[in-house]
PDB file of C-alpha atoms in Angstrom:
ATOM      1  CA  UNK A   1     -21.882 -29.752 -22.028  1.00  0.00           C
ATOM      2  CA  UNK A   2     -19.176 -31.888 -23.390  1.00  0.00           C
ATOM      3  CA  UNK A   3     -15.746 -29.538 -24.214  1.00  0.00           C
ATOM      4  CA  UNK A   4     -13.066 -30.746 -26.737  1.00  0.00           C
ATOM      5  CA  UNK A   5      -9.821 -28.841 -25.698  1.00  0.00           C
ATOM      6  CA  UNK A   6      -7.369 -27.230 -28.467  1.00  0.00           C
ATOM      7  CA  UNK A   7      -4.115 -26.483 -27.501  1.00  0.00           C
ATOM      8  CA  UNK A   8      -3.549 -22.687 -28.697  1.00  0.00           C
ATOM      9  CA  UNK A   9      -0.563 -21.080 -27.818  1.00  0.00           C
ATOM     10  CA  UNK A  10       2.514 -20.260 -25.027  1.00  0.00           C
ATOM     11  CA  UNK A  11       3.122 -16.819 -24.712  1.00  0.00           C
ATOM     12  CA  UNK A  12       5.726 -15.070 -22.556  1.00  0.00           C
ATOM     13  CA  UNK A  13       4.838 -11.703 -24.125  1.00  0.00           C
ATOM     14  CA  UNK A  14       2.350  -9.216 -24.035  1.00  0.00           C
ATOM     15  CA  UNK A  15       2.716  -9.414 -27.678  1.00  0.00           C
ATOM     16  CA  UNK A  16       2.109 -13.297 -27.929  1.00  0.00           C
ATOM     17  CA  UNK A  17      -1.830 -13.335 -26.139  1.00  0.00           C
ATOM     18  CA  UNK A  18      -3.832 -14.964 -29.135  1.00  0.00           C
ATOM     19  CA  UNK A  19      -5.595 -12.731 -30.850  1.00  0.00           C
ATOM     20  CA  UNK A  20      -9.512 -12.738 -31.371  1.00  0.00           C
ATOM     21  CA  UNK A  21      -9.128 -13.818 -34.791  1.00  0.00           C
ATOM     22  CA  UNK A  22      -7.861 -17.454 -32.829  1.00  0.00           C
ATOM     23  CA  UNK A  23     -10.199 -16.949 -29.761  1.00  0.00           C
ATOM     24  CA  UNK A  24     -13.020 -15.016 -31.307  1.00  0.00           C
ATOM     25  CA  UNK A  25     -13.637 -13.327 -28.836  1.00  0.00           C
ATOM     26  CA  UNK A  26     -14.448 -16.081 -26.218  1.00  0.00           C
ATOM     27  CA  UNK A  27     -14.956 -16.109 -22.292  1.00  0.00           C
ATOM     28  CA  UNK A  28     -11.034 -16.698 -21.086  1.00  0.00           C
ATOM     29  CA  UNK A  29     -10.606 -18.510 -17.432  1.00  0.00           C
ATOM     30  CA  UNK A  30      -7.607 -17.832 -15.899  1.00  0.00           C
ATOM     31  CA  UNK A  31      -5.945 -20.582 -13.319  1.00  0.00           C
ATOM     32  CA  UNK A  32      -3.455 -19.301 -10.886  1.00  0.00           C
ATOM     33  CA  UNK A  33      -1.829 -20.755  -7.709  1.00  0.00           C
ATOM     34  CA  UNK A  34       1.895 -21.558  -5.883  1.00  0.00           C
ATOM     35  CA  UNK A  35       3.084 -23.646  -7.680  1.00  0.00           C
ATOM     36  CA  UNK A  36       3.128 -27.380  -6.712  1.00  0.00           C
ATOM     37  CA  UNK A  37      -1.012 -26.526  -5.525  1.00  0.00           C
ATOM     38  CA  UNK A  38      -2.185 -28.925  -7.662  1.00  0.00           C
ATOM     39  CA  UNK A  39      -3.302 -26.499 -10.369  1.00  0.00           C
ATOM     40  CA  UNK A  40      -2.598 -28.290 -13.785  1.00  0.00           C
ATOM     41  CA  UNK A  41      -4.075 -31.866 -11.943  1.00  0.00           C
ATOM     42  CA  UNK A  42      -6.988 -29.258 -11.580  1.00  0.00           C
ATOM     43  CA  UNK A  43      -7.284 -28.187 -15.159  1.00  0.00           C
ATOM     44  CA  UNK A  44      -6.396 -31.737 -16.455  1.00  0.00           C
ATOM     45  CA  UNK A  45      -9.876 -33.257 -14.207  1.00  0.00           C
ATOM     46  CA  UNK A  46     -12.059 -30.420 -15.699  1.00  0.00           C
ATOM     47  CA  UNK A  47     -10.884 -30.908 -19.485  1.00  0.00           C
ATOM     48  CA  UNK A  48     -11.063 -34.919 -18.806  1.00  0.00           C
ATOM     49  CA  UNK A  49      -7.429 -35.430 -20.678  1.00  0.00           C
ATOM     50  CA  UNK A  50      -4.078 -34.547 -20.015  1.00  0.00           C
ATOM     51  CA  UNK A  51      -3.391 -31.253 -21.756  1.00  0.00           C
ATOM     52  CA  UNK A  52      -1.878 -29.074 -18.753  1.00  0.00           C
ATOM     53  CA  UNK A  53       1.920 -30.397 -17.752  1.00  0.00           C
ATOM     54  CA  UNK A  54       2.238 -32.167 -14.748  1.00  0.00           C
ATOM     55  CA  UNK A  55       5.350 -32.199 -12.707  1.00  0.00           C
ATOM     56  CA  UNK A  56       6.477 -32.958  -9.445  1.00  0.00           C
ATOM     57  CA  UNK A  57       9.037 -30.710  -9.713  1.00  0.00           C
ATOM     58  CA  UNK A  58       6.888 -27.183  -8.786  1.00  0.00           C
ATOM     59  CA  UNK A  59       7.275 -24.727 -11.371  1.00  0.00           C
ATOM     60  CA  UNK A  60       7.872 -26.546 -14.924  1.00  0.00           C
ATOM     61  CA  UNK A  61       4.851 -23.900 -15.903  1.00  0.00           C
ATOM     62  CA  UNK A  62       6.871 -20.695 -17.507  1.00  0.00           C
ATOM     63  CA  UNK A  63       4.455 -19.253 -20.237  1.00  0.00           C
ATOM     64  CA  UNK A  64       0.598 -18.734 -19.786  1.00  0.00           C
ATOM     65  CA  UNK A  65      -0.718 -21.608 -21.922  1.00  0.00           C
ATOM     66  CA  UNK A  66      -4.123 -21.450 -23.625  1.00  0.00           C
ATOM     67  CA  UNK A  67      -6.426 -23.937 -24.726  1.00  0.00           C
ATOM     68  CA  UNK A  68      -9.589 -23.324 -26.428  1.00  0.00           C
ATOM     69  CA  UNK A  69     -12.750 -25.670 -25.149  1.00  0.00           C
ATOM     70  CA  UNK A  70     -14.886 -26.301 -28.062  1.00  0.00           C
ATOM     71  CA  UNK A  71     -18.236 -27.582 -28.778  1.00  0.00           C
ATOM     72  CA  UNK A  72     -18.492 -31.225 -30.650  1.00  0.00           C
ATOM     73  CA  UNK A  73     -15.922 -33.510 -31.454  1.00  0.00           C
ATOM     74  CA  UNK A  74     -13.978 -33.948 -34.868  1.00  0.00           C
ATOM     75  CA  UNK A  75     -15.884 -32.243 -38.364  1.00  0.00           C
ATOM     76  CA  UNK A  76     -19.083 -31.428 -35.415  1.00  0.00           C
ATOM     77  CA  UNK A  77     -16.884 -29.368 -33.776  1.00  0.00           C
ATOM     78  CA  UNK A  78     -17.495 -25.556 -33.639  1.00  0.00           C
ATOM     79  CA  UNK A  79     -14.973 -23.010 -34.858  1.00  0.00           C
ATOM     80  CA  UNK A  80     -16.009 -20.875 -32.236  1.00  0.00           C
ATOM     81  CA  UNK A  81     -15.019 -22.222 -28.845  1.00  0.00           C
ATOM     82  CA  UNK A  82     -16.865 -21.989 -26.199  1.00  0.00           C
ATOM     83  CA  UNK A  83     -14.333 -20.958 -23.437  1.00  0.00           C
ATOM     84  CA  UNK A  84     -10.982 -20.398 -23.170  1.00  0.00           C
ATOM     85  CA  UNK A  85      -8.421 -21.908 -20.444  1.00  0.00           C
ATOM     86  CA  UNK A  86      -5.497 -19.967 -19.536  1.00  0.00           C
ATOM     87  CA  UNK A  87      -2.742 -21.665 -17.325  1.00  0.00           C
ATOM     88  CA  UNK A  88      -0.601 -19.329 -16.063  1.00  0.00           C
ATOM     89  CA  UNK A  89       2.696 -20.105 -14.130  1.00  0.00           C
ATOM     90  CA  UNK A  90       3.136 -21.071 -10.148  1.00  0.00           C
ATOM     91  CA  UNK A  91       4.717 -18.826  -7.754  1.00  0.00           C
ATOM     92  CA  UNK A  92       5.794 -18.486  -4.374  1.00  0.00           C
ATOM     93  CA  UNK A  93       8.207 -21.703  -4.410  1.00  0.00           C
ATOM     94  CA  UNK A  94      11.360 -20.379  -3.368  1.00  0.00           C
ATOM     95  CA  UNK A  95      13.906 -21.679  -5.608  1.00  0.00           C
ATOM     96  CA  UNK A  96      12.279 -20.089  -8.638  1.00  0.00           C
ATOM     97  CA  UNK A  97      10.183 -17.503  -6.795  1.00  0.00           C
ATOM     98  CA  UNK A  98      12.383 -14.600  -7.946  1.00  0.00           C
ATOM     99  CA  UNK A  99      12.653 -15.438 -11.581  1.00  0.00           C
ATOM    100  CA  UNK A 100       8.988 -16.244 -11.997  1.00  0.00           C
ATOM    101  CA  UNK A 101       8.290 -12.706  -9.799  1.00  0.00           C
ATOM    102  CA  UNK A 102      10.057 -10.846 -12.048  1.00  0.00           C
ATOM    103  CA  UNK A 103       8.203 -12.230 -14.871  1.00  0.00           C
ATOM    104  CA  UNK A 104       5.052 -11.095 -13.737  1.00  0.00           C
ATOM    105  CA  UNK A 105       4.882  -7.053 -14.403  1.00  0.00           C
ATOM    106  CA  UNK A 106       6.120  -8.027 -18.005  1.00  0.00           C
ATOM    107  CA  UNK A 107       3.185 -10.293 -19.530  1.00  0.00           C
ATOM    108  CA  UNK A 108       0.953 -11.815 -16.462  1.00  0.00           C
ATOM    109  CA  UNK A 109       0.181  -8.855 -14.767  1.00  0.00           C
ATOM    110  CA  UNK A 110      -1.027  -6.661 -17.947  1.00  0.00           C
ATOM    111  CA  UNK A 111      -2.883 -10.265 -18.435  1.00  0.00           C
ATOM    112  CA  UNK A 112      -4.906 -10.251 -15.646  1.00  0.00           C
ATOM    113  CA  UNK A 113      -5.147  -6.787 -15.313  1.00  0.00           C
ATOM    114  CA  UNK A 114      -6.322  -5.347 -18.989  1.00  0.00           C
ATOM    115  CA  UNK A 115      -7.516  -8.268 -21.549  1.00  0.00           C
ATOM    116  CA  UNK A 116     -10.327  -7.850 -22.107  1.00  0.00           C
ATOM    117  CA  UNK A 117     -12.066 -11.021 -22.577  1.00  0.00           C
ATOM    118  CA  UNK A 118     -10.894 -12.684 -18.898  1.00  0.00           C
ATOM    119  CA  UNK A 119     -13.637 -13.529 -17.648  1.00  0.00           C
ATOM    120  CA  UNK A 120     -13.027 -15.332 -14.326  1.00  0.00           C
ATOM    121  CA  UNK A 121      -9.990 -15.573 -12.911  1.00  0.00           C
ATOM    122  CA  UNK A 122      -9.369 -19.363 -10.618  1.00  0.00           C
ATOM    123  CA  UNK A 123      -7.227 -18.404  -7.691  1.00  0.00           C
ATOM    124  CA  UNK A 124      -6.171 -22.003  -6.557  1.00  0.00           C
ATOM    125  CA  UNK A 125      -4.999 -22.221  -2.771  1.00  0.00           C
ATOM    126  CA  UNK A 126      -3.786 -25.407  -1.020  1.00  0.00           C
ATOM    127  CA  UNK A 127      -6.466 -26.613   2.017  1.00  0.00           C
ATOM    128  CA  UNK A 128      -3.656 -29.101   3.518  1.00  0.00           C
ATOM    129  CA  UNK A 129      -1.708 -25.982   4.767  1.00  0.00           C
ATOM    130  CA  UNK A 130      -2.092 -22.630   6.364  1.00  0.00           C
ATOM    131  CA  UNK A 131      -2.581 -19.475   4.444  1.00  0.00           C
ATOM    132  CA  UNK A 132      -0.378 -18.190   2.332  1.00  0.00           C
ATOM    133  CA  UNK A 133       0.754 -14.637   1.776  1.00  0.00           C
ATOM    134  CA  UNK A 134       1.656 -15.093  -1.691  1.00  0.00           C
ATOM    135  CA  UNK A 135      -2.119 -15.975  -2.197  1.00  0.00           C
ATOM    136  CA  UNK A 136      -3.105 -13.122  -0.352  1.00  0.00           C
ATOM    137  CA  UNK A 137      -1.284 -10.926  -2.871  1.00  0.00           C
ATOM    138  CA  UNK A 138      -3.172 -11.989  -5.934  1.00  0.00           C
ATOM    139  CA  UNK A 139      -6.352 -12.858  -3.931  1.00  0.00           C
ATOM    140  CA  UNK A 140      -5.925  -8.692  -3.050  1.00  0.00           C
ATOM    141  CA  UNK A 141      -4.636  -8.222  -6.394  1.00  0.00           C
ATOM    142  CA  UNK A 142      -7.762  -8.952  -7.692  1.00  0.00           C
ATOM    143  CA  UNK A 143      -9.685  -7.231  -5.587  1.00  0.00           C
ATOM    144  CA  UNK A 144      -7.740  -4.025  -6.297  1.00  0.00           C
ATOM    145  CA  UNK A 145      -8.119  -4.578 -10.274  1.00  0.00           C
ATOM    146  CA  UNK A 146     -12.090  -5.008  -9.079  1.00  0.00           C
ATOM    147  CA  UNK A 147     -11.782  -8.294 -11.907  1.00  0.00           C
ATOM    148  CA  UNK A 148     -13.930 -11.211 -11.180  1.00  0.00           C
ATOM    149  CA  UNK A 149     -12.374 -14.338  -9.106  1.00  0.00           C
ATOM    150  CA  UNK A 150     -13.173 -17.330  -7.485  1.00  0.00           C
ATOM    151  CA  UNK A 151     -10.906 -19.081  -4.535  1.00  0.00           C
ATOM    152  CA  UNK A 152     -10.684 -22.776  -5.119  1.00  0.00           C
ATOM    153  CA  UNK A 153      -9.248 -24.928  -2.761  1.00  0.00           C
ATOM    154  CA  UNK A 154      -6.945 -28.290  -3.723  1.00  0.00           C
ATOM    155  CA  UNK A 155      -6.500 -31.341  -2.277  1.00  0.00           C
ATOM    156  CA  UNK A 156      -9.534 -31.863  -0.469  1.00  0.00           C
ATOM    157  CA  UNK A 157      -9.228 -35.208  -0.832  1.00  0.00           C
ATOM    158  CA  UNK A 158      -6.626 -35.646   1.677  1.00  0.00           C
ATOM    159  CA  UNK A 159      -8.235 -33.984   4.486  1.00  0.00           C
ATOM    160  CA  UNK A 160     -11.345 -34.920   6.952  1.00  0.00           C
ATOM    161  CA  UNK A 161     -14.162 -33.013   6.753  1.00  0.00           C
ATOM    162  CA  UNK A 162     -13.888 -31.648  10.025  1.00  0.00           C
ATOM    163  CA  UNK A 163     -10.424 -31.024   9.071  1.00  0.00           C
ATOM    164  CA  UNK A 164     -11.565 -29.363   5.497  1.00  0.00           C
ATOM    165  CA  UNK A 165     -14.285 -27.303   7.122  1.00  0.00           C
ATOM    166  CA  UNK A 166     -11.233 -25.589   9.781  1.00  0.00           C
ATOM    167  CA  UNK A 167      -9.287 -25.114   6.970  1.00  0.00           C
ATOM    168  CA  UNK A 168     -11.695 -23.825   4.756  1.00  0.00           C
ATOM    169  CA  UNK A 169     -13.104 -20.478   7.596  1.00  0.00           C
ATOM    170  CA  UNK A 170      -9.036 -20.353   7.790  1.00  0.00           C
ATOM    171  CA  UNK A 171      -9.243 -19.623   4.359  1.00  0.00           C
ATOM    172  CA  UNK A 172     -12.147 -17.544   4.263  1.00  0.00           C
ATOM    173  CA  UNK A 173     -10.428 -15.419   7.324  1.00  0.00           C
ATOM    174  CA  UNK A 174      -7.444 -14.872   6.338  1.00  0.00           C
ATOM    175  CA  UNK A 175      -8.358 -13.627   2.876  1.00  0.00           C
ATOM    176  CA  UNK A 176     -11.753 -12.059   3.907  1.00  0.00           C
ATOM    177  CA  UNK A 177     -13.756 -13.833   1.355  1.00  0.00           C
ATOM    178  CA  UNK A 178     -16.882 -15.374   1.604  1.00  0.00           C
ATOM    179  CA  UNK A 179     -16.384 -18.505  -0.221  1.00  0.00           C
ATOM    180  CA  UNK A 180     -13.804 -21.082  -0.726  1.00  0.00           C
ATOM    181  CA  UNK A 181     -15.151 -23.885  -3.256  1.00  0.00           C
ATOM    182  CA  UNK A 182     -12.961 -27.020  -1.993  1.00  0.00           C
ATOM    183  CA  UNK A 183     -12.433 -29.645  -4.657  1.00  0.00           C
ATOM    184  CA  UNK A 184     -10.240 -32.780  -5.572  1.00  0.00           C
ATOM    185  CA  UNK A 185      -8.671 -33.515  -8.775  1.00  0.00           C
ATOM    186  CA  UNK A 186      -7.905 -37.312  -7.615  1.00  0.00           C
ATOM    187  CA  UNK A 187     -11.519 -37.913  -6.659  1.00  0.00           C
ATOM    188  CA  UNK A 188     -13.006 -35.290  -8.507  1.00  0.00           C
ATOM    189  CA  UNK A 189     -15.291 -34.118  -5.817  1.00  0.00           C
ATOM    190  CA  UNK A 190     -16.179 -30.190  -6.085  1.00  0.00           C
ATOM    191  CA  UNK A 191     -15.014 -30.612  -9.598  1.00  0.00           C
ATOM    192  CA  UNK A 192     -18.753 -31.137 -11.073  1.00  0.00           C
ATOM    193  CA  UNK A 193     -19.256 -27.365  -8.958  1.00  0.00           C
ATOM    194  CA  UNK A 194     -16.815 -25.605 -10.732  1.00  0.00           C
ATOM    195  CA  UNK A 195     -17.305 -26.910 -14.491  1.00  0.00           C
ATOM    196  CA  UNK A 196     -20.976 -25.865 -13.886  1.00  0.00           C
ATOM    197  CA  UNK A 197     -19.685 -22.177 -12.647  1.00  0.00           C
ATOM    198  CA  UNK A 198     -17.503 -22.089 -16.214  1.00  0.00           C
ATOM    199  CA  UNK A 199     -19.775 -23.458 -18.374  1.00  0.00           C
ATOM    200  CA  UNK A 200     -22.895 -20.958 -17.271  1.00  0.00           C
ATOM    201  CA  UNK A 201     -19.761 -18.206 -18.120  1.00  0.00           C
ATOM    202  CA  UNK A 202     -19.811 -19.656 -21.446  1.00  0.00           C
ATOM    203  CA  UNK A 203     -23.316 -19.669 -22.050  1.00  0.00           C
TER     204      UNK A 203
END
């Protein structure tokens, strides 16, 4: 299924989330990681167009952005979408770690805790290093809110695949989880995985 995105909306308040008269109601897939993971590269390969920022300077991302993935292209296009991408800002980089921290119990935490209509949440952790215990926290976070994730890890690309497959039961370890789905938004590999996992959300 082909996906034209729709930028919606930045919202740095519990009070900005679009409202299901904009969403109607649709599936929302929420992308998290440090920042500098790769994560709007990520969201950019799935969509197939560049509507996530990227920056090599790790967290440009301050707002949760949403874009809503519809059906069709141009007067074809459905007012419903069928999914909903939310981007929401990096952590754990330590010049900005604080600021974006103490963002988090005002609008991303209530986020991913109580709206209703996330659906998945896309915990994004980097395979070219060791864990991380900022990823542990949301990893656990999630866990404790008992909401639905999935661990994807970036950058696959620039590992081996004996390489990969150590880092990967790292990952898996560390986090005790029982899957890691390893992709690459420069080759694209796992990315055909993981659009297949959102769209069967959508359907």
């Amino acid at each position: 299924m082909r996906l034209t995105p729709v930028f919606l909306l930045s919202a740095t308040d519990v009070a900005h989330f679009p409202t299901e008269s904009k969403t109607f109601g649709a599936p929302e897939i929420a992308f998290l990681g440090r920042s500098n993971v790769g994560k709007s590269s990520l969201i950019n390969a799935l969509l197939g167009s560049a509507q996530a920022h990227t920056s090599s300077t790790p967290g440009r991302t301050r707002a949760i952005n949403f874009f809503a993935l519809h059906e069709g292209m141009g007067d074809k296009m459905k007012q419903r979408p069928s999914l909903i991408f939310a981007d929401l800002p990096g952590y754990g980089y330590a010049k900005i770690s604080k600021s974006i921290s103490a963002e988090w119990p005002k609008f991303i935490e209530p986020y991913l805790a109580a709206r209703e209509t996330l659906a998945l949440g896309i915990c994004l952790v980097d395979t070219n290093i060791p864990p991380q215990p900022s990823d542990k926290v949301l990893i656990d976070f999630f866990k404790q809110m008992q909401r639905p994730f999935l661990v994807v890890g970036t950058k696959a690309d620039r590992l081996s695949n004996s390489a990969l497959a150590k880092s990967l039961a790292a990952l898996k370890q560390e986090h005790a989880i029982d899957e890691v789905l390893a992709v690459s938004a420069k080759t694209g590999a796992g990315a055909k995985a993981l659009w297949g996992r959102l769209i069967a959300i959508a359907e």
